Short mmCIF file of C-alpha atoms and ligand atoms in Angstrom, two decimals:
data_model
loop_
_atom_site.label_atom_id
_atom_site.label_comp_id
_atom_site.label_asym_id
_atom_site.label_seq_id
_atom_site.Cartn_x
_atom_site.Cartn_y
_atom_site.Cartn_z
CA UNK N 1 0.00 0.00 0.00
CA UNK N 2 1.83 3.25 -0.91
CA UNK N 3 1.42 6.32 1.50
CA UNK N 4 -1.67 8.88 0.35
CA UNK N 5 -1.13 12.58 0.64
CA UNK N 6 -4.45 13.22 2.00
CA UNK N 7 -3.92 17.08 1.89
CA UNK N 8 -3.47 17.01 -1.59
CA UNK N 9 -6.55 14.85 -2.45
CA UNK N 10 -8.60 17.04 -0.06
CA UNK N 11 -7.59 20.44 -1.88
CA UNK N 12 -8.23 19.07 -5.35
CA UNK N 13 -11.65 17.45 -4.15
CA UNK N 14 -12.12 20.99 -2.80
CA UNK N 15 -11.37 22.62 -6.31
CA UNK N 16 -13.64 20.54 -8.50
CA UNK N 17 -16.55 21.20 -5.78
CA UNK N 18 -15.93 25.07 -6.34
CA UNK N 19 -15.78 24.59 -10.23
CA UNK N 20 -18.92 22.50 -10.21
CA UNK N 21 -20.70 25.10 -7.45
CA UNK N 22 -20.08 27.46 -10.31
CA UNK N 23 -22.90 26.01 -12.94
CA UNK N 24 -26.03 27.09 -11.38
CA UNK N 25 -29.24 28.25 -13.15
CA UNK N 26 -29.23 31.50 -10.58
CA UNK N 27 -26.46 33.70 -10.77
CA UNK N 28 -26.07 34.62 -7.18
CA UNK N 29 -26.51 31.06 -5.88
CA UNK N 30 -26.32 27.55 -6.44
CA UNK N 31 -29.06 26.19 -8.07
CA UNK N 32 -29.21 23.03 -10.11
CA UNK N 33 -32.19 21.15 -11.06
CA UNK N 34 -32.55 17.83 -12.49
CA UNK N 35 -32.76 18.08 -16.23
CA UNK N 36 -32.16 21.67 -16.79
CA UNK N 37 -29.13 22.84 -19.42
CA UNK N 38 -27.22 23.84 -16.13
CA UNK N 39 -27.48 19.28 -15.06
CA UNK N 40 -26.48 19.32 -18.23
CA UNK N 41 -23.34 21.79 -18.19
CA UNK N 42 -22.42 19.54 -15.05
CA UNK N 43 -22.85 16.11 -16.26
CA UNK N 44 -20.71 17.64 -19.28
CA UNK N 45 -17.51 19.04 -16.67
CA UNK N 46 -18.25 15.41 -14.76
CA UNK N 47 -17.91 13.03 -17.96
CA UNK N 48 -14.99 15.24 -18.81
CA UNK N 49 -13.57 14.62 -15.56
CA UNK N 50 -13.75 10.99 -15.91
CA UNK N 51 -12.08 10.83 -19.18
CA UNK N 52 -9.51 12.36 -17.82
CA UNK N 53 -9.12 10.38 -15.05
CA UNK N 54 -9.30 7.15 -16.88
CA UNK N 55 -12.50 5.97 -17.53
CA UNK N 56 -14.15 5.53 -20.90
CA UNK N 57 -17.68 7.44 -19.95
CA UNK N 58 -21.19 7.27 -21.14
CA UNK N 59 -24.26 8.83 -20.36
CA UNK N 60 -27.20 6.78 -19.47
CA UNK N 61 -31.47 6.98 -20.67
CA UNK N 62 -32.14 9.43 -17.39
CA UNK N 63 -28.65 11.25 -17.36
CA UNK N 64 -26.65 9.50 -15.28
CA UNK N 65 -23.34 10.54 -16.15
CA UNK N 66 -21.49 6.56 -16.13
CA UNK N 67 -17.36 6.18 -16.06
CA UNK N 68 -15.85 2.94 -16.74
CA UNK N 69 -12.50 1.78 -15.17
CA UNK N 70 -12.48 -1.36 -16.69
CA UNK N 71 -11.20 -4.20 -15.02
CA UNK N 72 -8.27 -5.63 -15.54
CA UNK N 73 -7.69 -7.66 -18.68
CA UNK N 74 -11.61 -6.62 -19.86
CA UNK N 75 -12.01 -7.20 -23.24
CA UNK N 76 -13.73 -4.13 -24.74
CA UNK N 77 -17.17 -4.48 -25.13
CA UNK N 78 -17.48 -7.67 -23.11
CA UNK N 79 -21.16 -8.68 -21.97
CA UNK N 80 -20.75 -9.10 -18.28
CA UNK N 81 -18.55 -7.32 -16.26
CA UNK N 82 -18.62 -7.10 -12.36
CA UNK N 83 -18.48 -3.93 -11.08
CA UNK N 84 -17.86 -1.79 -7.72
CA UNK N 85 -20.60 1.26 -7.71
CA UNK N 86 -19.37 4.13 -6.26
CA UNK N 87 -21.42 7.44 -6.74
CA UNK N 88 -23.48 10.23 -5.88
CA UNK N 89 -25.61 12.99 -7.43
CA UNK N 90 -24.89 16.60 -9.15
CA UNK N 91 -28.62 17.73 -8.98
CA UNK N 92 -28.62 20.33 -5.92
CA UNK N 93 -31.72 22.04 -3.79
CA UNK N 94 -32.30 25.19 -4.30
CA UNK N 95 -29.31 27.79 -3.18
CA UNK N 96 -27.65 24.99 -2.26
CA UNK N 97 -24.64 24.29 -0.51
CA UNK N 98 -21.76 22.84 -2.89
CA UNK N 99 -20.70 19.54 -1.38
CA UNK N 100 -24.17 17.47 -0.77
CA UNK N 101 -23.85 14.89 -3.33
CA UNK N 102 -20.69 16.50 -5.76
CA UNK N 103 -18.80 15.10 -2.90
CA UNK N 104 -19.71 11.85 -3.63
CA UNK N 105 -18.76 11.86 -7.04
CA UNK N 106 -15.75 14.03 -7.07
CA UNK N 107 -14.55 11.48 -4.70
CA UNK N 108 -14.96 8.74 -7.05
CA UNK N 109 -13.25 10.27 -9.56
CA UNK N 110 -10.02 10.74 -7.49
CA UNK N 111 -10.27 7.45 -6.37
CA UNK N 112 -10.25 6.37 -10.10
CA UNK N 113 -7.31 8.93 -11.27
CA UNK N 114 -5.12 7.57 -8.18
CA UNK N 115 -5.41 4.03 -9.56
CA UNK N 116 -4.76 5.09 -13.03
CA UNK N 117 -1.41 6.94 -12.21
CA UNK N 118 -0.12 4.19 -10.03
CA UNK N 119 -1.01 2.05 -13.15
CA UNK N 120 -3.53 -0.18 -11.36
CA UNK N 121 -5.98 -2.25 -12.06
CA UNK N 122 -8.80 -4.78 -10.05
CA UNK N 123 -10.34 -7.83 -10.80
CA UNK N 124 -13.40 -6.17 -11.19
CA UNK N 125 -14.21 -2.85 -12.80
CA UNK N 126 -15.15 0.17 -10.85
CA UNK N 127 -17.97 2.45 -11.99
CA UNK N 128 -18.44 6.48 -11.38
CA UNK N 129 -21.94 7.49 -11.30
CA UNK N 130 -23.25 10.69 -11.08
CA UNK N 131 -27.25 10.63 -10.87
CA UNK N 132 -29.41 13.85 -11.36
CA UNK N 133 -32.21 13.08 -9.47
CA UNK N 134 -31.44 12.98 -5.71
CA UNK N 135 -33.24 15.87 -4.22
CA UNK N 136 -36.37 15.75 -5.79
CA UNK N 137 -37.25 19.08 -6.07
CA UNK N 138 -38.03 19.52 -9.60
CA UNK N 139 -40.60 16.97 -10.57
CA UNK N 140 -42.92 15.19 -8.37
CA UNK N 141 -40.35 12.29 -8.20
CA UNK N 142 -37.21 11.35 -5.63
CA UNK N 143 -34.16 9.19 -6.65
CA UNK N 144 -35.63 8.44 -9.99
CA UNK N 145 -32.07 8.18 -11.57
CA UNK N 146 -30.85 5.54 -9.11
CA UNK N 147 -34.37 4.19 -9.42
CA UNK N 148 -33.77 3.37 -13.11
CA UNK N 149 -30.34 2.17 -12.46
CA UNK N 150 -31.77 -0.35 -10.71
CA UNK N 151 -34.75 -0.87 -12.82
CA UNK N 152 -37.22 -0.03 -10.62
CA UNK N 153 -37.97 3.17 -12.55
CA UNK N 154 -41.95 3.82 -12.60
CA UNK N 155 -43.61 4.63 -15.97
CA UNK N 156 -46.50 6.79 -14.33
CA UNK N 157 -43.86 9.18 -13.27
CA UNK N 158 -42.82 11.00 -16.77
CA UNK N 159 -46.23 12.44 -16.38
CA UNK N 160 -45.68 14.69 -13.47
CA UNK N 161 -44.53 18.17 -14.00
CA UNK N 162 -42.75 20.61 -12.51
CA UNK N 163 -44.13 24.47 -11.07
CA UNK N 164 -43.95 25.57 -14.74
CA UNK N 165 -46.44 22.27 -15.61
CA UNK N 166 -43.38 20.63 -17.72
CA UNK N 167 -43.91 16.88 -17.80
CA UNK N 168 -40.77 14.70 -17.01
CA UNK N 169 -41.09 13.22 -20.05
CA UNK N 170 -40.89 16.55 -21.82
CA UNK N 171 -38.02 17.66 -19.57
CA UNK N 172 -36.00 14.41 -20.89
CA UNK N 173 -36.93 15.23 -24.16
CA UNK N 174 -35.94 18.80 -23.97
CA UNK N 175 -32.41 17.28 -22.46
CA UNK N 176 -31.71 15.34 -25.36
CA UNK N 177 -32.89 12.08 -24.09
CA UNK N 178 -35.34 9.30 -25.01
CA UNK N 179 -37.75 8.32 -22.19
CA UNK N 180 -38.64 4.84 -24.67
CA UNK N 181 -34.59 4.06 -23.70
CA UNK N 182 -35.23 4.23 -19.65
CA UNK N 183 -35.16 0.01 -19.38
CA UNK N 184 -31.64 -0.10 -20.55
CA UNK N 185 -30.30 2.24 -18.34
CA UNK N 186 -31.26 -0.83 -15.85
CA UNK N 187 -28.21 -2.79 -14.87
CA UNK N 188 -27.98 -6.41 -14.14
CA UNK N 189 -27.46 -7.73 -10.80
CA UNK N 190 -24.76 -10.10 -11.84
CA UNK N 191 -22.93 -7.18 -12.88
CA UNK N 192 -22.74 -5.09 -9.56
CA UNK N 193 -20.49 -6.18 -6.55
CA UNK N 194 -21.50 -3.46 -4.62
CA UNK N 195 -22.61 0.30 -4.14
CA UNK N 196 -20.33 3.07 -1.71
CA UNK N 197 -20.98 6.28 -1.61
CA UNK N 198 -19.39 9.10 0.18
CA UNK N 199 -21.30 11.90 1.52
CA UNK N 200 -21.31 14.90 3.90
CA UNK N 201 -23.41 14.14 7.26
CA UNK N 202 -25.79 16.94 6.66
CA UNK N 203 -26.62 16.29 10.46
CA UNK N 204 -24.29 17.67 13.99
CA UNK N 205 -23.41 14.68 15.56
CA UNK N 206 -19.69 13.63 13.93
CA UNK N 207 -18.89 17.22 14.51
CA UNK N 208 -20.35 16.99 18.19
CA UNK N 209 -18.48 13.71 18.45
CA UNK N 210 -15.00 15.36 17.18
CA UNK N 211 -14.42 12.27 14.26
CA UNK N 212 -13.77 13.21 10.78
CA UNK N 213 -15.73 10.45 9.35
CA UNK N 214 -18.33 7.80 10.27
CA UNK N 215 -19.73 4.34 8.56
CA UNK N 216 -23.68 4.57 8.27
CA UNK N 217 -25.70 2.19 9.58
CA UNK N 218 -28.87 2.59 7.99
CA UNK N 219 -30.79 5.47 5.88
CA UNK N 220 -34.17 6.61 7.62
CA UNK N 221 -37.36 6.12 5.66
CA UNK N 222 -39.27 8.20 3.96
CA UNK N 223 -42.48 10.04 2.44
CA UNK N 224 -43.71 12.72 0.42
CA UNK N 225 -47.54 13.13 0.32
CA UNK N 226 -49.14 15.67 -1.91
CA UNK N 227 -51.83 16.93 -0.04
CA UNK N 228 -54.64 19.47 -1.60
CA UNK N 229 -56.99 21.52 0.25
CA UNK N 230 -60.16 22.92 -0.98
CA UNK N 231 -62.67 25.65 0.05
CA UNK N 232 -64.22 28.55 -1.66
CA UNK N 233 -63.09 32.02 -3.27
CA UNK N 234 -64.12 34.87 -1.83
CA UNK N 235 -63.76 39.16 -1.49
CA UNK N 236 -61.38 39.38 1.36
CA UNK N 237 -63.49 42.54 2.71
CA UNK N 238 -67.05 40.95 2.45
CA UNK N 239 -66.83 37.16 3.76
CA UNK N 240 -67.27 37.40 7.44
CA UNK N 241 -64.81 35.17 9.60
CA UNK N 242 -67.42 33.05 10.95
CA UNK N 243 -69.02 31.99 7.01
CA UNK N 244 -65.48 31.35 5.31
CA UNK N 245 -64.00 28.60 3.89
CA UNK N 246 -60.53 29.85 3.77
CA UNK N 247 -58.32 26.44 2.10
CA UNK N 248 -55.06 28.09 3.69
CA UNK N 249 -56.44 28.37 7.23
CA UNK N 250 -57.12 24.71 7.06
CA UNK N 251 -53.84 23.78 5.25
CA UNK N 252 -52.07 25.59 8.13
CA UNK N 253 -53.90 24.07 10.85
CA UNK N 254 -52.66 20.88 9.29
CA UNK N 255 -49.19 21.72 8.99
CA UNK N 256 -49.02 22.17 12.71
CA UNK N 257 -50.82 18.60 13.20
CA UNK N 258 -47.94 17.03 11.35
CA UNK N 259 -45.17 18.90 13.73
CA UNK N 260 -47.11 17.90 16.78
CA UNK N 261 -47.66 14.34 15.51
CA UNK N 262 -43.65 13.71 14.44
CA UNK N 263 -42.98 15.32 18.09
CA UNK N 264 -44.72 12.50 20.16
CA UNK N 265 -42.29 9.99 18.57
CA UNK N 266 -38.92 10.51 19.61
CA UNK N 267 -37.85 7.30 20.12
CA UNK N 268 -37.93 7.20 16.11
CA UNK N 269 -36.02 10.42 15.48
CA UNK N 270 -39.51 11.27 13.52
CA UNK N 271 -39.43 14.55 11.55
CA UNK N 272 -42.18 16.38 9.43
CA UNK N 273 -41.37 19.23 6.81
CA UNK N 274 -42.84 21.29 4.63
CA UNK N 275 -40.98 23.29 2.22
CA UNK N 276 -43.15 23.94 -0.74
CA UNK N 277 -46.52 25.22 -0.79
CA UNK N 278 -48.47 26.65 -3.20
CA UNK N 279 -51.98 28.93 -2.67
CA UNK N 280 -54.61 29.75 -5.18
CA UNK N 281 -55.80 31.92 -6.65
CA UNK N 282 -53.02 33.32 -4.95
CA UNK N 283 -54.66 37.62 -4.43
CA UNK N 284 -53.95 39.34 -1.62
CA UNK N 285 -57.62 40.47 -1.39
CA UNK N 286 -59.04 36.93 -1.96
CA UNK N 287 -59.88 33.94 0.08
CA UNK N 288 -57.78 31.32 -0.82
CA UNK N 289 -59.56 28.56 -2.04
CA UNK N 290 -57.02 26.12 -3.12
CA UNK N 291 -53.61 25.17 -1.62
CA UNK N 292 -51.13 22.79 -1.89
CA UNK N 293 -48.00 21.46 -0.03
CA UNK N 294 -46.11 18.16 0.67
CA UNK N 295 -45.56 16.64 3.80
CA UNK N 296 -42.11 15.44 3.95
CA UNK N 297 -42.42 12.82 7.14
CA UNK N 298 -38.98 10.33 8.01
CA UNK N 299 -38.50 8.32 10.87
CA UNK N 300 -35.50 5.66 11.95
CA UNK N 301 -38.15 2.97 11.63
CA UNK N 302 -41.27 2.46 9.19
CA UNK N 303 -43.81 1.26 11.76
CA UNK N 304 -44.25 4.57 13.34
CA UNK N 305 -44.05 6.79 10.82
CA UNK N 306 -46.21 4.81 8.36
CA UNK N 307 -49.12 5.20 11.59
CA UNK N 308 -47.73 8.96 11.83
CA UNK N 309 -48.99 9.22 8.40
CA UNK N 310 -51.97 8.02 8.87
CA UNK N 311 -53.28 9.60 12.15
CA UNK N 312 -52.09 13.07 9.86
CA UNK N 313 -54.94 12.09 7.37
CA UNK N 314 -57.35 11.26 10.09
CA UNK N 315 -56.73 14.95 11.98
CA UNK N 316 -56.24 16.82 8.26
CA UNK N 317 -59.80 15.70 7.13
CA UNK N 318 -61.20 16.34 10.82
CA UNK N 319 -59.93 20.03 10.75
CA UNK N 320 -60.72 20.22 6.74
CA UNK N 321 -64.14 19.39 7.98
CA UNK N 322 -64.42 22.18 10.54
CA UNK N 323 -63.84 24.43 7.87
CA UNK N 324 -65.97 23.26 5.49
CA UNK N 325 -63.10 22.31 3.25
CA UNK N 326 -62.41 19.06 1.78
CA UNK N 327 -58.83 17.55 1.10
CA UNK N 328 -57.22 14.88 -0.53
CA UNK N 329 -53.69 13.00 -0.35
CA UNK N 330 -51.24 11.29 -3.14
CA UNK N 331 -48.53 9.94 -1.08
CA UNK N 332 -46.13 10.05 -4.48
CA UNK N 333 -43.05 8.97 -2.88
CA UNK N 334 -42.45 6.01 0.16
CA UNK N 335 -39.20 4.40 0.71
CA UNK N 336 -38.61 2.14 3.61
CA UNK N 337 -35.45 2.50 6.06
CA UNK N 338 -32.95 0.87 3.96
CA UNK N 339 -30.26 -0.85 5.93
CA UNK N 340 -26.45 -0.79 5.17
CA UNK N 341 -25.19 -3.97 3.99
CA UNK N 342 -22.65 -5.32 6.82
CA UNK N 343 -20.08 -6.54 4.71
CA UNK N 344 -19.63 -3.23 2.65
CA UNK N 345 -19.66 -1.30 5.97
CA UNK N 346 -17.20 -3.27 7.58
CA UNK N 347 -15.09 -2.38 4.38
CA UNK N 348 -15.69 0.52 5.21
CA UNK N 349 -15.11 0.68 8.53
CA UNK N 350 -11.84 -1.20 7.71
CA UNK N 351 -10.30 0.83 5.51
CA UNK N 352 -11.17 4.28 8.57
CA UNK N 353 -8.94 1.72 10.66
CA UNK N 354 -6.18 1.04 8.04
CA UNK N 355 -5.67 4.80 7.98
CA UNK N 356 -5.44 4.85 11.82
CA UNK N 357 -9.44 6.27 12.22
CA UNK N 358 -11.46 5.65 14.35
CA UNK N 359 -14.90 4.08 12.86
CA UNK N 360 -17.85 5.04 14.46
CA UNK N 361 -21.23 4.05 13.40
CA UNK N 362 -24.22 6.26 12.20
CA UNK N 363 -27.66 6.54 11.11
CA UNK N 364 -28.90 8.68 7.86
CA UNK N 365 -31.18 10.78 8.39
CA UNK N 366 -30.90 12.51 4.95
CA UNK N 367 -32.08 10.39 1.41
CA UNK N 368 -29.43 9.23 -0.51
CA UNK N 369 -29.57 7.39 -3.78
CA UNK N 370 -28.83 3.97 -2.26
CA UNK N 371 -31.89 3.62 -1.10
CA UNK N 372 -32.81 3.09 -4.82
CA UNK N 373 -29.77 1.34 -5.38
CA UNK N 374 -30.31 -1.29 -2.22
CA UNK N 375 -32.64 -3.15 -4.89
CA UNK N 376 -30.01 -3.93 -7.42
CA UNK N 377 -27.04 -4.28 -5.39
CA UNK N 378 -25.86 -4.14 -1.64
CA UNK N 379 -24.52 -0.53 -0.49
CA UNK N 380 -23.19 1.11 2.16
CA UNK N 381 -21.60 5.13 3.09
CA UNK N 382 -19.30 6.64 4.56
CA UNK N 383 -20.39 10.69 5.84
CA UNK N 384 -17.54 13.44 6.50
CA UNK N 385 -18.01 15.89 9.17
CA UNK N 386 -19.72 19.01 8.51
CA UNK N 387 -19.56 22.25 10.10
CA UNK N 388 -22.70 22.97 12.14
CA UNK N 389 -24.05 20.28 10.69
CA UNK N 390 -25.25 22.51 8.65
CA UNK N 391 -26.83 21.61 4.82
CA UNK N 392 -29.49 22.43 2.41
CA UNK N 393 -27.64 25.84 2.99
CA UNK N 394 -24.94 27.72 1.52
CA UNK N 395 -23.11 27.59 4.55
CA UNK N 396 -22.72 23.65 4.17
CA UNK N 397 -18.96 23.51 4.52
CA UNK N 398 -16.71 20.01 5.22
CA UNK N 399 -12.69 20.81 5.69
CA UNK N 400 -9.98 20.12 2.75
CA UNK N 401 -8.86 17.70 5.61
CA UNK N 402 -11.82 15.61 6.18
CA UNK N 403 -12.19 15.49 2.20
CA UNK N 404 -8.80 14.38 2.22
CA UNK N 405 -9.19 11.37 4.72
CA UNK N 406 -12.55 10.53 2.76
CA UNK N 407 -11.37 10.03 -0.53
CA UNK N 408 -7.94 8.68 1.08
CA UNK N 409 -10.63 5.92 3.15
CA UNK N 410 -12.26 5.06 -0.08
CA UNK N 411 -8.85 4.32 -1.97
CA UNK N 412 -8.33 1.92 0.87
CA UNK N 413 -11.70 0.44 0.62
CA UNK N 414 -11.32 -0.53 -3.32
CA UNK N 415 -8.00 -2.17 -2.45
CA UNK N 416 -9.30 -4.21 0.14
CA UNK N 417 -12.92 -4.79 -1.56
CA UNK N 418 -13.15 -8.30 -1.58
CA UNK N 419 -16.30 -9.50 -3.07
CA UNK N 420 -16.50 -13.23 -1.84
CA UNK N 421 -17.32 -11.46 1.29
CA UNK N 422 -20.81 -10.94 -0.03
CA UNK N 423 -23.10 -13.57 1.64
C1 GLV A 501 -32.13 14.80 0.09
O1 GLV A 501 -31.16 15.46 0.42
C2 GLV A 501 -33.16 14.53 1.03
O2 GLV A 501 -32.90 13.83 2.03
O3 GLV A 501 -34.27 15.06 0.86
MN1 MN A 502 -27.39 14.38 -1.13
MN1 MN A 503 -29.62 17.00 -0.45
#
C-alpha cells in the first residue's frame, strides 16, 4: 500500500466542488435542477472529468453521467462485467450548498485517477456514477435516476410536471434524451459487486463527536404526500370570519398537526417538513380557495411513521371538515429504512482503521440514492463531518482535511474490496 497525501486529495476534491458550485441556473446562488441545461453543463464538466481520469464514460437513458474503469484484462465491449458502484448525485436544492452529493462523485473520480497513475488495475471494474435526481425538487419524483439504475424506474412518473407544468417526459426530451430508452439504463445484478458512496453528514453529531468520518448504519425512511386543500373564493373585505372557507387556514392548521404528531415519537427520530406550498388563486384580497403542499415525514423505523402518516390524514380531514373544506392526499413517494449492507460497511469501517481512524457508526437521516440502489445491489456510506451540521444551505462547509481522509478511506476500501465477502 503506498502512502496517500491526503492534503493534496482534499484540496483538489475541494477545487472541482468550487468549479462545479459554479454552474447554477441563478447567478447569485447555487441552483441546479434535475434536467435543466445547467445538469447538463455539469454532467458535461463530470464526464470530462472521468475521461480524464481514466475511464471511458457514457451517459445513461435518465442522465446519469457513467465512467468505466475497466477491469483488468476486460475485453472491450465484453457482456458481463462485475463492477464496484461508487457514486453520488450533481442535482442540488435550491441555493444549495456545494458539497451534498458533488462530494460523492468528485470522490470517485479521485479514487479512479489515483489508480490510473499508479497504473492499477482490479479484478473487477469500478464504476463512477453521477445521478441527477437525488433531491427531488423539480418533478414530483425522488431518486428516480438511481431508481432506473436499478430498474425499478416507474412509468407513471414521466407524467408529473414541474411548477412551470413541464412533464418529465418533456423535460428528458428537452435534455436530449429518449424516455422509450429508460429500461436499458437498468443494470444487471450479476454485474454489480456493490454500491459506496461518500457523503457529507448533513446532520451535527460527527462534529459533536470530534471524528472526521463515520460508517452509516442505515438510511431513515421516507415520504412525500401531496396533499390538496379545498374551500371557496371569496372578497377578502365581504366574507365574514365566521361563514369562510378559507383552504389556507385549514392547510395551516394541518401543517401544525404534522409537527405535533412527528414530536410525540422521539424514540424514532420522527421529523415532518414542509418546504413547498403553493396557494390559489393566490390575491392578496381573496380567500384562498385552493392550496397545496407536501408533507415530507422520516422516521429511523417504518412502523411509526407509516401510523404517523396516517393519524395526519385522520386529523387533516377532521380540521378540513371544521372548515368546510375538503382535502385529498397522493402519497407520491415512500421508501422504507434501507439498511447498510454489513459486509460493505465493515469495508468501510476497515479501511477508517487502516488509515489509523477511528470508525464510528451512524444513522442517515438525509435520502441518498442507495436507497434506490439497495434493490439492485448491496450498499453502504461513509459521511464526512460538517460544520454545524449545517446543509441544504450555503453555509454547508466540510474541511480540505476531512475530504482528504474521505477520498484517502475510499482508496483503501477498493484495495481491500473483496467480493466473496458478499453472503
Ligand atoms: C435529500 O437530500 C433529502 O434527504 O431530501
Ligand atoms: Mn445528497
Ligand atoms: Mn440533499
Amino acid at each position: 500500500m503506498t502512502a496517500l497525501d491526503t492534503e493534496r486529495l482534499g484540496r483538489r476534491a475541494e477545487a472541482m466542488l468550487e468549479e462545479l458550485a459554479a454552474i447554477s441556473e441563478e447567478p447569485d446562488r447555487l441552483t441546479r435542477r434535475f434536467l435543466t441545461p445547467e445538469h447538463k453543463r455539469a454532467a458535461h464538466l463530470v464526464g470530462q472529468w472521468m475521461a480524464e481520469a481514466g475511464m471511458e464514460t457514457a451517459e445513461d437513458a435518465l442522465g446519469t453521467v457513467c465512467g468505466h474503469y475497466a477491469k483488468e484484462g476486460e475485453t472491450p465491449g465484453a457482456n458481463v462485467v462485475p463492477r464496484l458502484l461508487i457514486g453520488s448525485h450533481i442535482d442540488t436544492v435550491i441555493n444549495a450548498g456545494k458539497y451534498d452529493g458533488m462530494l460523492g462523485v468528485v470522490a470517485g473520480i479521485l479514487t479512479v485517477e489515483h489508480f490510473r497513475d499508479a497504473g492499477r488495475r482490479f479484478p473487477f471494474a469500478v464504476d463512477v456514477l453521477a445521478f441527477g435526481d437525488e433531491e427531488g425538487v423539480r418533478f414530483p419524483t425522488v431518486l428516480s435516476s438511481s431508481a432506473a439504475l436499478a430498474g425499478r424506474f416507474e412509468e407513471r412518473w414521466l407524467a408529473g410536471a414541474d411548477r412551470d407544468g413541464v412533464t418529465l417526459e418533456e423535460a428528458m426530451r428537452g435534455y436530449g434524451l429518449d424516455p422509450a430508452a429508460i429500461p436499458t439504463a437498468a443494470m444487471r445484478k450479476d454485474e454489480a459487486l456493490a454500491y459506496v458512496e461518500i457523503h457529507i453528514e448533513q446532520g451535527p453529531v460527527l462534529e459533536h463527536d470530534d471524528q472526521p468520518l463515520g460508517v452509516v448504519t442505515s438510511i431513515a425512511g421516507q415520504n412525500r404526500t401531496r396533499v390538496t386543500v379545498s374551500g371557496m373564493a371569496g372578497h377578502a373585505g365581504t366574507v365574514p370570519m365566521p361563514l369562510r372557507q378559507d383552504a389556507l387556514l385549514a392547510a395551516s392548521e394541518m401543517m401544525l398537526a404534522a409537527e405535533a404528531i412527528a414530536r410525540t415519537h422521539p424514540e424514532a427520530a420522527m421529523v415532518a417538513t414542509v418546504g413547498q406550498t403553493k396557494v390559489m388563486p393566490g390575491a392578496i384580497n381573496v380567500i384562498p380557495d385552493r392550496v397545496e403542499f407536501v408533507l415530507d415525514l422520516r422516521a429511523a423505523s417504518d412502523p411509526p411513521r407509516l401510523a404517523a402518516l396516517r393519524e395526519f390524514v385522520t386529523r387533516s380531514e377532521a380540521l378540513a371538515a371544521a372548515r368546510g373544506c375538503a382535502v385529498a392526499f397522493d402519497t407520491y413517494h415512500d421508501c422504507p429504512t434501507a439498511p447498510c449492507a454489513p459486509w460493505v460497511a465493515d469495508g468501510l469501517a476497515e479501511s477508517l482503521t487502516s488509515l489509523g481512524l477511528p470508525a464510528p457508526r451512524l444513522v442517515s437521516g438525509a435520502g441518498h440514492d442507495g436507497q434506490s440502489i439497495a434493490h439492485l445491489t448491496d450498499f453502504a456510506m461513509l459521511f464526512v463531518r460538517c460544520r454545524g451540521g449545517i446543509s441544504h444551505n450555503p453555509l454547508e462547509s466540510a474541511t480540505v482535511e476531512d475530504m482528504g481522509l474521505a477520498v484517502a478511506a475510499l482508496i483503501r476500501f477498493v484495495e481491500q474490496f473483496d467480493p466473496q465477502r458478499r453472503a
